[in-house]
Amino acid sequence: MRVLFIAAEMAPFAKTGGLGDVVGSLPAVLRRKGVDARVLIPLHGPIKAAFGDRLEHLFTFAFSRRPGTADVHIYTTEQDGVPVYFLQSWPFFGEGDAIYTDLNWDRERFIFFSQAAMAVAWELGQGHHGGEPWMPDVLHVHDWHTALIPFLLHEARFQPGWEDVASVLTIHNMAYQGWDAGGYLWMAGVPGRHDPHLIYQNKTDNLLGIGIIYADKLNTVSPRHAIELHYPRFGEGLEGLIWVRDSDLVGILNGLDMEHNNPETDPALARNFSWRTFRTDRIENKRALQYEFALEQRDDAPLIAIVSRLVEQKGMDFAAEGLRWVLAETSAQLIVLGTGKPEIEEQMRRLEWDFGWKAKVYIGYNAALAQRMYGGADMLLVPSRYEPCGLTQMLAMRYGALPVVRETGGLADTVVNYDNGPADQGTGFVFLWEEPEAVRHTLRWAIDTYRNRRAAWERMQERGMRIDWGWERPVRQYIALYEQALAKVGRGQVGLTEIRQPH
Ligand code: ADP
């Protein structure tokens, strides 16, 4: 089975969030399972700057569409055994210092990318790149940037070679849709989207909406979020289309790189530990962390951490208010690592000004520090308003910090609430309301548990640390999804094979 991932981001080349993480890790795992997965992303300017010397020119072709003909250059490299193709074409891709620009320009660029991606798939299928012909069986597209492709595929299906190619759309974030793209689509020569659901719901110009209707199969990145997308609160105006495709939508939790994120070997930690040794060894990481943040080195003071983008989606505005209470009422210490909206950064800084001896805020991005915080803090607060999957709560559990989370999306699927007794179940603390009071009282409950029920606390730590968050299970679910998508276009079993070298 040949699967071409087509996306705006892929870690480590270009990443702003979960989308980049998934495209950066899932294809390699798929290949180990016998799926010939490859990736096509734009050659963003920053990729050229940072990875230019690794890229090899593969082929160039003339790509024609209504506004004219463009030269498309395809570069390639291999990442974790995955062939990655980079698309360069002026003026859309190949320069600039950012992955995304403003919405007007981005809509034009990604419509072009989607159209050109179809042509790249075709060129690969013809063997024009000088290698063996490689026509994908499945086009796996992600978020609004490439959500036009299922429609382009639908239109191409009457042509030989395309009739049994299937599409899968993964929704990582419903809040960005590529709205009002009608004019750009017309200019780019994209034919009318005549699906009646799109027409009656007035979504023929919404790129993500188009993908939702035309993709053969859909998924989002947690089972709970798949349910949430059916409702206005999370569907962001596309919930009506989600209902139309209800039977083709599933939630597949993102996996975690369990090797890279392993407290037994993580070089970022002051002291490595495992679920067998954390009861004695983990405390050194807490002390080191307190030292690093210039906090009093007290073993008994509960240490609350936040590692997050500081934006409303993450609930950081009301969390800051709730934390103000907790800092005033308890001996808990707080450490914050994040960047984001200036107003929310300011809110966090004010906590440090007012409670400087017990609250420290690091505005910035620091991957090693994030690992040390998971490995040394007692709790990680994740009060998101919505969270399609979320990785930080899984990382916290893996590293023995108990997550305190709002019950939404992947947080609801991964954190089991404490039973308030011996912790025969539970891996953290869960609340529902998006209110400072909920943050305040849930944290106080967690702090009480930390103080007075050590055995229960440690059982929760151990349980969290022993969970396997790896890609093994999600990858099987993705393979099943590809098979279902292929069945929809009339293909029987498309075997998993020994994978040939790409070129
Ligand atoms: P999202 O992708 O919505 O930002 P996730 O929880 O899915 O949230 O992933 C966030 C990832 O980014 C985690 O790996 C987390 O450790 C990391 N991260 C977030 N903010 C920072 C920061 N300021 N410094 C270092 N790592 C961060």
XYZ file of N, CA and C and ligand atoms in Angstrom, residues 15-19 21 172-173 254 256 261 306-311 313-314 336-339 362-371 373-374 382 384 386-395 411, ligand 1:
171
model
N 7.512 22.992 11.689
C 6.546 22.573 12.700
C 6.051 23.765 13.503
N 4.721 23.893 13.620
C 4.194 24.862 14.577
C 3.350 24.168 15.638
N 2.989 22.905 15.427
C 2.155 22.232 16.428
C 1.989 20.758 16.122
N 0.872 20.227 16.604
C 0.618 18.793 16.517
C 0.635 18.253 15.092
N 0.168 19.069 14.144
C 0.174 18.659 12.735
C 1.588 18.251 12.303
N 4.062 17.378 14.186
C 4.514 16.205 14.941
C 4.007 14.913 14.302
N -6.605 18.229 12.391
C -5.836 18.489 13.610
C -6.383 19.698 14.333
N -6.955 20.619 13.573
C -7.474 21.837 14.186
C -8.622 22.386 13.348
N -3.184 10.610 18.899
C -1.788 10.694 18.454
C -0.902 9.845 19.349
N 2.979 8.949 20.973
C 4.106 9.689 21.542
C 5.369 8.912 21.169
N 11.150 10.248 24.427
C 10.588 10.756 25.675
C 10.595 9.661 26.735
N 3.429 24.586 34.213
C 2.680 24.816 32.978
C 3.694 24.840 31.843
N 3.473 24.009 30.822
C 4.277 24.062 29.590
C 3.274 24.197 28.457
N 3.192 25.387 27.876
C 2.065 25.589 26.966
C 2.239 26.833 26.122
N 1.572 26.832 24.977
C 1.382 28.112 24.315
C 0.452 28.923 25.217
N 0.774 30.209 25.410
C -0.030 31.019 26.318
C -1.133 31.721 25.514
N -2.168 30.966 25.241
C -3.276 31.479 24.418
C -4.593 31.026 25.030
N -6.988 29.287 23.737
C -7.323 27.868 23.499
C -6.864 27.008 24.665
N -5.725 27.356 25.226
C -5.154 26.542 26.297
C -5.714 26.903 27.664
N 6.180 28.364 35.067
C 5.480 28.480 33.791
C 6.507 28.589 32.672
N 6.328 27.776 31.618
C 7.156 27.883 30.414
C 6.231 28.035 29.219
N 6.354 29.156 28.507
C 5.492 29.318 27.341
C 5.638 30.678 26.701
N 5.102 30.769 25.478
C 4.979 32.076 24.828
C 3.611 32.109 24.195
N 8.904 31.744 32.712
C 9.922 31.765 31.651
C 9.157 31.946 30.344
N 9.255 33.161 29.795
C 8.579 33.405 28.520
C 9.561 33.024 27.412
N 9.243 31.983 26.687
C 10.139 31.540 25.621
C 9.871 30.084 25.296
N 10.667 29.561 24.375
C 10.540 28.162 23.978
C 11.836 27.464 24.323
N 11.751 26.379 25.080
C 12.960 25.691 25.514
C 12.641 24.206 25.710
N 13.006 23.410 24.712
C 12.587 22.005 24.698
C 13.194 21.212 25.856
N 14.471 21.440 26.165
C 15.111 20.675 27.244
C 14.503 21.056 28.593
N 14.231 22.344 28.764
C 13.608 22.781 30.011
C 12.227 22.143 30.169
N 11.494 22.042 29.059
C 10.174 21.404 29.115
C 10.320 19.981 29.663
N 11.303 19.237 29.172
C 11.495 17.852 29.648
C 11.824 17.838 31.140
N 10.889 19.942 33.283
C 9.681 20.274 34.047
C 8.766 19.055 34.171
N 8.620 18.295 33.085
C 7.821 17.065 33.191
C 8.451 16.112 34.210
N -3.177 21.626 32.647
C -3.577 21.758 31.232
C -5.080 22.047 31.177
N -7.143 23.396 29.005
C -7.554 23.831 27.661
C -9.063 23.985 27.485
N -10.281 23.830 24.350
C -10.418 22.650 23.497
C -9.031 22.105 23.223
N -8.951 20.810 23.028
C -7.636 20.166 22.863
C -7.837 18.934 21.991
N -7.642 19.066 20.668
C -7.897 17.931 19.777
C -7.195 16.652 20.267
N -5.936 16.749 20.667
C -5.283 15.577 21.265
C -4.488 16.008 22.492
N -3.458 16.818 22.268
C -2.624 17.261 23.392
C -1.538 16.239 23.682
N -0.311 16.729 23.784
C 0.804 15.831 24.083
C 1.318 16.037 25.498
N 1.169 17.270 26.012
C 1.853 17.572 27.270
C 1.328 16.720 28.421
N 0.028 16.421 28.413
C -0.500 15.605 29.519
C 0.069 14.182 29.467
N 0.312 13.681 28.235
C 0.894 12.340 28.105
C 2.349 12.369 28.564
N 3.055 13.436 28.159
C 4.453 13.567 28.581
C 4.549 13.651 30.097
N -7.557 15.270 26.197
C -7.334 15.288 27.648
C -8.327 14.348 28.319
P -0.144 22.261 20.762
O 0.378 21.469 19.605
O -1.591 22.639 20.661
O 0.714 23.445 21.121
P 0.436 19.842 22.283
O 0.200 19.507 23.720
O -0.126 18.902 21.278
O -0.070 21.334 22.071
O 2.003 19.906 21.995
C 2.813 20.860 22.577
C 4.271 20.420 22.432
O 5.097 21.574 22.429
C 4.757 19.564 23.592
O 5.737 18.679 23.114
C 5.379 20.589 24.544
O 6.391 20.034 25.346
C 5.939 21.582 23.576
N 5.964 22.961 24.072
C 4.936 23.832 24.163
N 5.360 25.030 24.607
C 6.682 24.920 24.812
C 7.709 25.830 25.256
N 7.435 27.089 25.576
N 8.971 25.374 25.338
C 9.250 24.086 25.000
N 8.343 23.194 24.567
C 7.070 23.601 24.472
